[in-house]
Amino acid sequence: MARRLLLTESCWNHINTCYNCQVIIEVTEMLHNASLLIDDIEDSSKLRRGFPVAHSIYGVPSVINSANYVYFLGLEKVLILEHPEAVRVFTRQLLELHRGQGLDIHWRDTYTCPTEQEYRKMVLQKTGGLFGLAVGLMQLFSDWKQDLKPLLDTLGLFFQIRDDYANLSSREYSENKSFCEDLTEGKFSFPTIHAIWSRPESTQVQNILRQRTENMDIKRYCVDYLEKVGSFAYTRQTLRELEIEAYRLIREFGGNPQLESLVKHLSQMHHEAEATAESSCEPPSSQNH
């Protein structure tokens, strides 16, 4: 999915002349994959895309060393670009990525629930770091210097909040990762943050997150609670708003059919969930006897 996004960005009307596009895409992919290796260790994950995580097979020390090695391989490729600003862009975005990850870990390990605004800022640091790296490097080799940050921020929030929603509600996602893995990790994700702040008198979600539980019954109870207090509905509403804003910004910047197609594809999940939720709320049709 990350590669597909990068390819759509590289094909943007004003950036498609970048002769170093392939190198930039490779660098961004390398950093993305290396960060996932580290992320799985920091989150104590068991599965990644349906397969055992790397450190469960090769061990934590080896995977940490390999991921760090790939970071520096990425830097080496950036030097090949031979642009005086390339290393600065690379360093700035990697710093943002690690600052955001640090906040995420801090909240989880200190049982501190962030506000929605704090969460959004953290996401923009983590997800936006890699988006900003790709576009920032591409624009070094383009005459078009349009500020794409509003669009990158919108896409970053959309992808992360969608991922949070899928982790707790998507059957397909639970088959690729352990069921509701974010609950086992004790992670404050978008739906759980909404549930906590919308019902401050209740500590149920905090207590479940604190347990880092693998108990399926407790996880199902938490999912039912999130549905009951409207956290899933609020998350779907937020995704719809971000989707609409993404389309608006894409068209404002001149249009990009590939990127619009990607957003549409990723939006199917919450559209289908919304349709299911609406149909379940409809009263049964009366029948004439």
mmCIF file of C-alpha atoms in Angstrom:
data_model
loop_
_atom_site.group_PDB
_atom_site.id
_atom_site.type_symbol
_atom_site.label_atom_id
_atom_site.label_comp_id
_atom_site.label_asym_id
_atom_site.label_seq_id
_atom_site.Cartn_x
_atom_site.Cartn_y
_atom_site.Cartn_z
ATOM 1 C CA MET A 1 0.000 0.000 0.000
ATOM 2 C CA ALA A 2 2.830 2.389 0.803
ATOM 3 C CA ARG A 3 4.437 1.772 -2.589
ATOM 4 C CA ARG A 4 1.148 2.397 -4.378
ATOM 5 C CA LEU A 5 0.817 5.749 -2.622
ATOM 6 C CA LEU A 6 4.372 6.740 -3.511
ATOM 7 C CA LEU A 7 3.816 5.851 -7.165
ATOM 8 C CA THR A 8 0.679 7.992 -7.320
ATOM 9 C CA GLU A 9 2.576 10.896 -5.769
ATOM 10 C CA SER A 10 5.470 10.493 -8.212
ATOM 11 C CA CYS A 11 3.028 10.584 -11.137
ATOM 12 C CA TRP A 12 1.590 13.955 -10.072
ATOM 13 C CA ASN A 13 1.415 16.237 -13.089
ATOM 14 C CA HIS A 14 4.081 18.629 -11.841
ATOM 15 C CA ILE A 15 6.451 16.099 -10.277
ATOM 16 C CA ASN A 16 6.558 13.369 -12.913
ATOM 17 C CA THR A 17 9.700 14.835 -14.508
ATOM 18 C CA CYS A 18 11.792 13.970 -11.443
ATOM 19 C CA TYR A 19 14.672 11.929 -12.839
ATOM 20 C CA ASN A 20 15.492 10.560 -9.412
ATOM 21 C CA CYS A 21 11.929 9.407 -8.653
ATOM 22 C CA GLN A 22 12.860 5.734 -8.516
ATOM 23 C CA VAL A 23 15.680 6.350 -6.046
ATOM 24 C CA ILE A 24 13.380 8.448 -3.851
ATOM 25 C CA ILE A 25 10.672 5.769 -3.873
ATOM 26 C CA GLU A 26 13.261 3.136 -2.942
ATOM 27 C CA VAL A 27 14.575 5.274 -0.066
ATOM 28 C CA THR A 28 11.087 5.886 1.315
ATOM 29 C CA GLU A 29 10.161 2.207 1.037
ATOM 30 C CA MET A 30 13.366 1.191 2.808
ATOM 31 C CA LEU A 31 12.691 3.538 5.712
ATOM 32 C CA HIS A 32 9.052 2.464 5.887
ATOM 33 C CA ASN A 33 9.941 -1.232 6.061
ATOM 34 C CA ALA A 34 12.757 -0.659 8.563
ATOM 35 C CA SER A 35 10.434 1.366 10.795
ATOM 36 C CA LEU A 36 7.893 -1.492 10.716
ATOM 37 C CA LEU A 37 10.558 -3.927 11.957
ATOM 38 C CA ILE A 38 11.304 -1.635 14.900
ATOM 39 C CA ASP A 39 7.611 -0.904 15.452
ATOM 40 C CA ASP A 40 6.817 -4.619 15.781
ATOM 41 C CA ILE A 41 9.473 -4.948 18.481
ATOM 42 C CA GLU A 42 8.287 -1.860 20.362
ATOM 43 C CA ASP A 43 4.677 -3.079 20.217
ATOM 44 C CA SER A 44 5.479 -6.727 21.016
ATOM 45 C CA SER A 45 3.555 -7.712 17.877
ATOM 46 C CA LYS A 46 3.158 -11.343 16.862
ATOM 47 C CA LEU A 47 2.064 -11.065 13.233
ATOM 48 C CA ARG A 48 2.767 -8.728 10.339
ATOM 49 C CA ARG A 49 0.639 -9.138 7.189
ATOM 50 C CA GLY A 50 -0.354 -12.613 8.293
ATOM 51 C CA PHE A 51 3.198 -13.834 8.935
ATOM 52 C CA PRO A 52 5.206 -14.113 12.170
ATOM 53 C CA VAL A 53 7.065 -10.876 12.880
ATOM 54 C CA ALA A 54 10.755 -10.867 11.977
ATOM 55 C CA HIS A 55 12.062 -10.719 15.546
ATOM 56 C CA SER A 56 10.100 -13.855 16.502
ATOM 57 C CA ILE A 57 12.198 -15.744 13.938
ATOM 58 C CA TYR A 58 15.554 -13.966 13.849
ATOM 59 C CA GLY A 59 15.638 -12.527 17.359
ATOM 60 C CA VAL A 60 15.392 -8.958 18.648
ATOM 61 C CA PRO A 61 19.117 -8.000 18.475
ATOM 62 C CA SER A 62 19.506 -9.099 14.856
ATOM 63 C CA VAL A 63 16.341 -7.336 13.699
ATOM 64 C CA ILE A 64 17.223 -4.079 15.480
ATOM 65 C CA ASN A 65 20.652 -4.135 13.859
ATOM 66 C CA SER A 66 19.183 -4.916 10.427
ATOM 67 C CA ALA A 67 16.580 -2.140 10.658
ATOM 68 C CA ASN A 68 19.198 0.413 11.713
ATOM 69 C CA TYR A 69 21.415 -0.788 8.875
ATOM 70 C CA VAL A 70 18.601 -0.126 6.396
ATOM 71 C CA TYR A 71 18.188 3.424 7.759
ATOM 72 C CA PHE A 72 21.793 4.115 6.825
ATOM 73 C CA LEU A 73 21.431 2.378 3.463
ATOM 74 C CA GLY A 74 18.643 4.874 2.826
ATOM 75 C CA LEU A 75 20.947 7.734 3.759
ATOM 76 C CA GLU A 76 23.570 6.356 1.384
ATOM 77 C CA LYS A 77 21.015 6.399 -1.446
ATOM 78 C CA VAL A 78 20.056 9.981 -0.590
ATOM 79 C CA LEU A 79 23.691 10.988 -1.037
ATOM 80 C CA ILE A 80 23.523 9.555 -4.569
ATOM 81 C CA LEU A 81 20.956 12.241 -5.389
ATOM 82 C CA GLU A 82 23.768 14.809 -5.063
ATOM 83 C CA HIS A 83 21.514 17.649 -3.920
ATOM 84 C CA PRO A 84 22.702 19.919 -1.084
ATOM 85 C CA GLU A 85 19.258 19.895 0.587
ATOM 86 C CA ALA A 86 18.534 16.159 0.285
ATOM 87 C CA VAL A 87 20.242 15.085 3.526
ATOM 88 C CA ARG A 88 18.540 17.907 5.427
ATOM 89 C CA VAL A 89 15.111 16.765 4.196
ATOM 90 C CA PHE A 90 15.967 13.150 5.038
ATOM 91 C CA THR A 91 17.132 14.036 8.565
ATOM 92 C CA ARG A 92 14.211 16.353 9.324
ATOM 93 C CA GLN A 93 11.577 13.798 8.384
ATOM 94 C CA LEU A 94 13.270 10.932 10.240
ATOM 95 C CA LEU A 95 13.437 13.096 13.362
ATOM 96 C CA GLU A 96 9.710 13.799 13.053
ATOM 97 C CA LEU A 97 8.979 10.087 12.641
ATOM 98 C CA HIS A 98 10.861 9.203 15.825
ATOM 99 C CA ARG A 99 9.367 12.071 17.836
ATOM 100 C CA GLY A 100 5.889 10.863 16.937
ATOM 101 C CA GLN A 101 6.747 7.267 17.773
ATOM 102 C CA GLY A 102 8.205 8.407 21.074
ATOM 103 C CA LEU A 103 4.944 10.110 22.026
ATOM 104 C CA ASP A 104 2.941 7.022 21.087
ATOM 105 C CA ILE A 105 5.160 4.826 23.273
ATOM 106 C CA HIS A 106 5.128 7.321 26.150
ATOM 107 C CA TRP A 107 1.327 7.444 26.270
ATOM 108 C CA ARG A 108 1.060 3.668 26.137
ATOM 109 C CA ASP A 109 3.682 2.934 28.782
ATOM 110 C CA THR A 110 2.544 5.640 31.224
ATOM 111 C CA TYR A 111 -1.168 4.893 30.701
ATOM 112 C CA THR A 112 -1.721 8.506 29.643
ATOM 113 C CA CYS A 113 -4.671 8.977 27.310
ATOM 114 C CA PRO A 114 -3.999 11.831 24.861
ATOM 115 C CA THR A 115 -6.679 14.195 23.639
ATOM 116 C CA GLU A 116 -7.839 13.824 20.058
ATOM 117 C CA GLN A 117 -5.808 16.884 19.056
ATOM 118 C CA GLU A 118 -2.665 15.487 20.688
ATOM 119 C CA TYR A 119 -3.263 12.204 18.893
ATOM 120 C CA ARG A 120 -3.676 13.935 15.541
ATOM 121 C CA LYS A 121 -0.426 15.845 16.034
ATOM 122 C CA MET A 122 1.413 12.603 16.842
ATOM 123 C CA VAL A 123 0.022 10.906 13.718
ATOM 124 C CA LEU A 124 1.196 13.784 11.545
ATOM 125 C CA GLN A 125 4.689 13.310 12.939
ATOM 126 C CA LYS A 126 4.733 9.537 12.409
ATOM 127 C CA THR A 127 2.830 9.030 9.177
ATOM 128 C CA GLY A 128 3.484 12.481 7.774
ATOM 129 C CA GLY A 129 7.206 11.981 8.261
ATOM 130 C CA LEU A 130 7.461 9.411 5.467
ATOM 131 C CA PHE A 131 4.981 11.220 3.209
ATOM 132 C CA GLY A 132 6.909 14.441 3.706
ATOM 133 C CA LEU A 133 10.185 12.685 2.944
ATOM 134 C CA ALA A 134 8.996 11.385 -0.430
ATOM 135 C CA VAL A 135 7.393 14.618 -1.604
ATOM 136 C CA GLY A 136 10.122 16.808 -0.104
ATOM 137 C CA LEU A 137 12.823 14.921 -1.985
ATOM 138 C CA MET A 138 10.832 14.867 -5.215
ATOM 139 C CA GLN A 139 10.270 18.604 -5.130
ATOM 140 C CA LEU A 140 13.994 19.214 -4.878
ATOM 141 C CA PHE A 141 14.136 18.064 -8.496
ATOM 142 C CA SER A 142 10.974 19.803 -9.684
ATOM 143 C CA ASP A 143 10.206 23.371 -10.710
ATOM 144 C CA TRP A 144 6.808 23.006 -9.046
ATOM 145 C CA LYS A 145 7.089 24.026 -5.381
ATOM 146 C CA GLN A 146 3.418 23.896 -4.403
ATOM 147 C CA ASP A 147 2.983 23.263 -0.665
ATOM 148 C CA LEU A 148 1.407 19.807 -0.449
ATOM 149 C CA LYS A 149 1.460 19.678 3.362
ATOM 150 C CA PRO A 150 -2.336 20.127 3.764
ATOM 151 C CA LEU A 151 -2.923 17.131 1.500
ATOM 152 C CA LEU A 152 -0.167 15.039 3.090
ATOM 153 C CA ASP A 153 -1.558 15.782 6.562
ATOM 154 C CA THR A 154 -5.063 14.800 5.478
ATOM 155 C CA LEU A 155 -3.854 11.554 3.905
ATOM 156 C CA GLY A 156 -1.679 10.756 6.919
ATOM 157 C CA LEU A 157 -4.616 11.131 9.309
ATOM 158 C CA PHE A 158 -6.908 9.204 6.979
ATOM 159 C CA PHE A 159 -4.570 6.222 6.662
ATOM 160 C CA GLN A 160 -3.770 5.997 10.384
ATOM 161 C CA ILE A 161 -7.329 6.433 11.645
ATOM 162 C CA ARG A 162 -8.488 3.910 9.062
ATOM 163 C CA ASP A 163 -5.839 1.491 10.343
ATOM 164 C CA ASP A 164 -7.000 2.055 13.932
ATOM 165 C CA TYR A 165 -10.590 1.380 12.921
ATOM 166 C CA ALA A 166 -9.679 -1.742 10.952
ATOM 167 C CA ASN A 167 -7.656 -3.144 13.849
ATOM 168 C CA LEU A 168 -10.710 -3.167 16.099
ATOM 169 C CA SER A 169 -13.494 -3.856 13.621
ATOM 170 C CA SER A 170 -12.256 -5.519 10.432
ATOM 171 C CA ARG A 171 -12.369 -9.300 10.181
ATOM 172 C CA GLU A 172 -9.841 -9.198 7.334
ATOM 173 C CA TYR A 173 -7.439 -7.226 9.514
ATOM 174 C CA SER A 174 -7.831 -9.597 12.460
ATOM 175 C CA GLU A 175 -6.865 -12.475 10.184
ATOM 176 C CA ASN A 176 -3.615 -10.683 9.334
ATOM 177 C CA LYS A 177 -2.848 -9.596 12.879
ATOM 178 C CA SER A 178 -4.026 -11.053 16.168
ATOM 179 C CA PHE A 179 -7.627 -10.107 17.010
ATOM 180 C CA CYS A 180 -7.796 -6.479 18.219
ATOM 181 C CA GLU A 181 -4.031 -6.370 18.637
ATOM 182 C CA ASP A 182 -4.137 -2.695 19.620
ATOM 183 C CA LEU A 183 -5.938 -3.709 22.827
ATOM 184 C CA THR A 184 -3.244 -6.267 23.633
ATOM 185 C CA GLU A 185 -0.566 -3.637 22.999
ATOM 186 C CA GLY A 186 -2.338 -1.194 25.319
ATOM 187 C CA LYS A 187 -2.411 1.337 22.502
ATOM 188 C CA PHE A 188 -4.498 4.501 22.671
ATOM 189 C CA SER A 189 -6.009 4.417 19.182
ATOM 190 C CA PHE A 190 -8.582 6.796 17.705
ATOM 191 C CA PRO A 191 -11.721 4.828 18.734
ATOM 192 C CA THR A 192 -10.477 4.137 22.278
ATOM 193 C CA ILE A 193 -9.473 7.776 22.791
ATOM 194 C CA HIS A 194 -12.985 8.845 21.802
ATOM 195 C CA ALA A 195 -14.551 6.303 24.166
ATOM 196 C CA ILE A 196 -12.409 7.434 27.098
ATOM 197 C CA TRP A 197 -13.034 11.166 26.659
ATOM 198 C CA SER A 198 -16.727 10.808 25.792
ATOM 199 C CA ARG A 199 -17.355 8.771 28.972
ATOM 200 C CA PRO A 200 -14.912 10.243 31.525
ATOM 201 C CA GLU A 201 -16.870 8.698 34.389
ATOM 202 C CA SER A 202 -16.023 5.195 33.130
ATOM 203 C CA THR A 203 -12.574 3.607 33.380
ATOM 204 C CA GLN A 204 -13.432 0.380 31.572
ATOM 205 C CA VAL A 205 -11.344 1.036 28.454
ATOM 206 C CA GLN A 206 -8.333 2.262 30.462
ATOM 207 C CA ASN A 207 -8.462 -0.838 32.644
ATOM 208 C CA ILE A 208 -8.623 -3.144 29.626
ATOM 209 C CA LEU A 209 -5.694 -1.386 27.932
ATOM 210 C CA ARG A 210 -3.663 -1.539 31.133
ATOM 211 C CA GLN A 211 -4.062 -5.339 31.253
ATOM 212 C CA ARG A 212 -2.447 -5.866 27.807
ATOM 213 C CA THR A 213 -4.902 -8.743 27.620
ATOM 214 C CA GLU A 214 -5.033 -11.568 25.092
ATOM 215 C CA ASN A 215 -8.366 -12.775 26.499
ATOM 216 C CA MET A 216 -10.826 -12.925 23.593
ATOM 217 C CA ASP A 217 -13.904 -12.397 25.771
ATOM 218 C CA ILE A 218 -12.492 -9.204 27.268
ATOM 219 C CA LYS A 219 -11.539 -7.937 23.814
ATOM 220 C CA ARG A 220 -15.017 -8.648 22.448
ATOM 221 C CA TYR A 221 -16.531 -6.862 25.437
ATOM 222 C CA CYS A 222 -14.371 -3.815 24.713
ATOM 223 C CA VAL A 223 -15.373 -3.815 21.039
ATOM 224 C CA ASP A 224 -19.054 -3.995 22.038
ATOM 225 C CA TYR A 225 -18.509 -1.115 24.460
ATOM 226 C CA LEU A 226 -16.867 1.012 21.747
ATOM 227 C CA GLU A 227 -19.869 0.343 19.521
ATOM 228 C CA LYS A 228 -22.296 1.163 22.318
ATOM 229 C CA VAL A 229 -20.776 4.554 23.188
ATOM 230 C CA GLY A 230 -20.592 5.601 19.535
ATOM 231 C CA SER A 231 -16.831 5.469 19.102
ATOM 232 C CA PHE A 232 -16.965 3.443 15.888
ATOM 233 C CA ALA A 233 -19.654 5.734 14.462
ATOM 234 C CA TYR A 234 -17.537 8.772 15.332
ATOM 235 C CA THR A 235 -14.494 7.178 13.701
ATOM 236 C CA ARG A 236 -16.441 6.466 10.505
ATOM 237 C CA GLN A 237 -17.706 10.052 10.484
ATOM 238 C CA THR A 238 -14.136 11.325 10.849
ATOM 239 C CA LEU A 239 -12.985 9.083 8.003
ATOM 240 C CA ARG A 240 -15.763 10.424 5.767
ATOM 241 C CA GLU A 241 -14.722 14.000 6.542
ATOM 242 C CA LEU A 242 -11.058 13.240 5.803
ATOM 243 C CA GLU A 243 -12.017 11.423 2.599
ATOM 244 C CA ILE A 244 -14.015 14.427 1.365
ATOM 245 C CA GLU A 245 -11.187 16.802 2.283
ATOM 246 C CA ALA A 246 -8.661 14.590 0.473
ATOM 247 C CA TYR A 247 -10.713 14.661 -2.737
ATOM 248 C CA ARG A 248 -11.080 18.442 -2.466
ATOM 249 C CA LEU A 249 -7.353 19.006 -2.010
ATOM 250 C CA ILE A 250 -6.390 16.591 -4.785
ATOM 251 C CA ARG A 251 -8.607 18.505 -7.216
ATOM 252 C CA GLU A 252 -7.366 21.846 -5.884
ATOM 253 C CA PHE A 253 -3.815 20.797 -6.739
ATOM 254 C CA GLY A 254 -4.783 19.919 -10.300
ATOM 255 C CA GLY A 255 -6.181 16.419 -9.938
ATOM 256 C CA ASN A 256 -4.561 13.003 -9.703
ATOM 257 C CA PRO A 257 -6.723 10.060 -10.892
ATOM 258 C CA GLN A 258 -4.384 7.453 -9.386
ATOM 259 C CA LEU A 259 -4.457 9.060 -5.949
ATOM 260 C CA GLU A 260 -8.231 9.554 -6.077
ATOM 261 C CA SER A 261 -8.594 5.882 -6.993
ATOM 262 C CA LEU A 262 -6.447 4.864 -4.017
ATOM 263 C CA VAL A 263 -8.497 6.970 -1.587
ATOM 264 C CA LYS A 264 -11.710 5.544 -3.045
ATOM 265 C CA HIS A 265 -10.409 1.993 -2.652
ATOM 266 C CA LEU A 266 -9.401 2.562 0.967
ATOM 267 C CA SER A 267 -12.748 4.223 1.727
ATOM 268 C CA GLN A 268 -14.756 1.135 0.811
ATOM 269 C CA MET A 269 -14.274 -0.329 4.278
ATOM 270 C CA HIS A 270 -15.925 2.478 6.233
ATOM 271 C CA HIS A 271 -18.609 2.965 3.561
ATOM 272 C CA GLU A 272 -19.598 -0.690 3.827
ATOM 273 C CA ALA A 273 -19.505 -0.539 7.626
ATOM 274 C CA GLU A 274 -21.687 2.570 7.570
ATOM 275 C CA ALA A 275 -24.207 0.899 5.292
ATOM 276 C CA THR A 276 -24.312 -2.141 7.580
ATOM 277 C CA ALA A 277 -24.797 0.048 10.652
ATOM 278 C CA GLU A 278 -27.623 1.981 9.001
ATOM 279 C CA SER A 279 -29.418 -1.165 7.851
ATOM 280 C CA SER A 280 -29.226 -2.655 11.339
ATOM 281 C CA CYS A 281 -30.892 0.470 12.744
ATOM 282 C CA GLU A 282 -33.819 0.390 10.325
ATOM 283 C CA PRO A 283 -37.111 -0.722 11.896
ATOM 284 C CA PRO A 284 -38.578 -3.926 10.466
ATOM 285 C CA SER A 285 -41.022 -3.247 7.648
ATOM 286 C CA SER A 286 -44.655 -3.708 8.589
ATOM 287 C CA GLN A 287 -46.631 -6.360 6.763
ATOM 288 C CA ASN A 288 -50.313 -6.286 5.986
ATOM 289 C CA HIS A 289 -52.204 -9.272 7.203
#
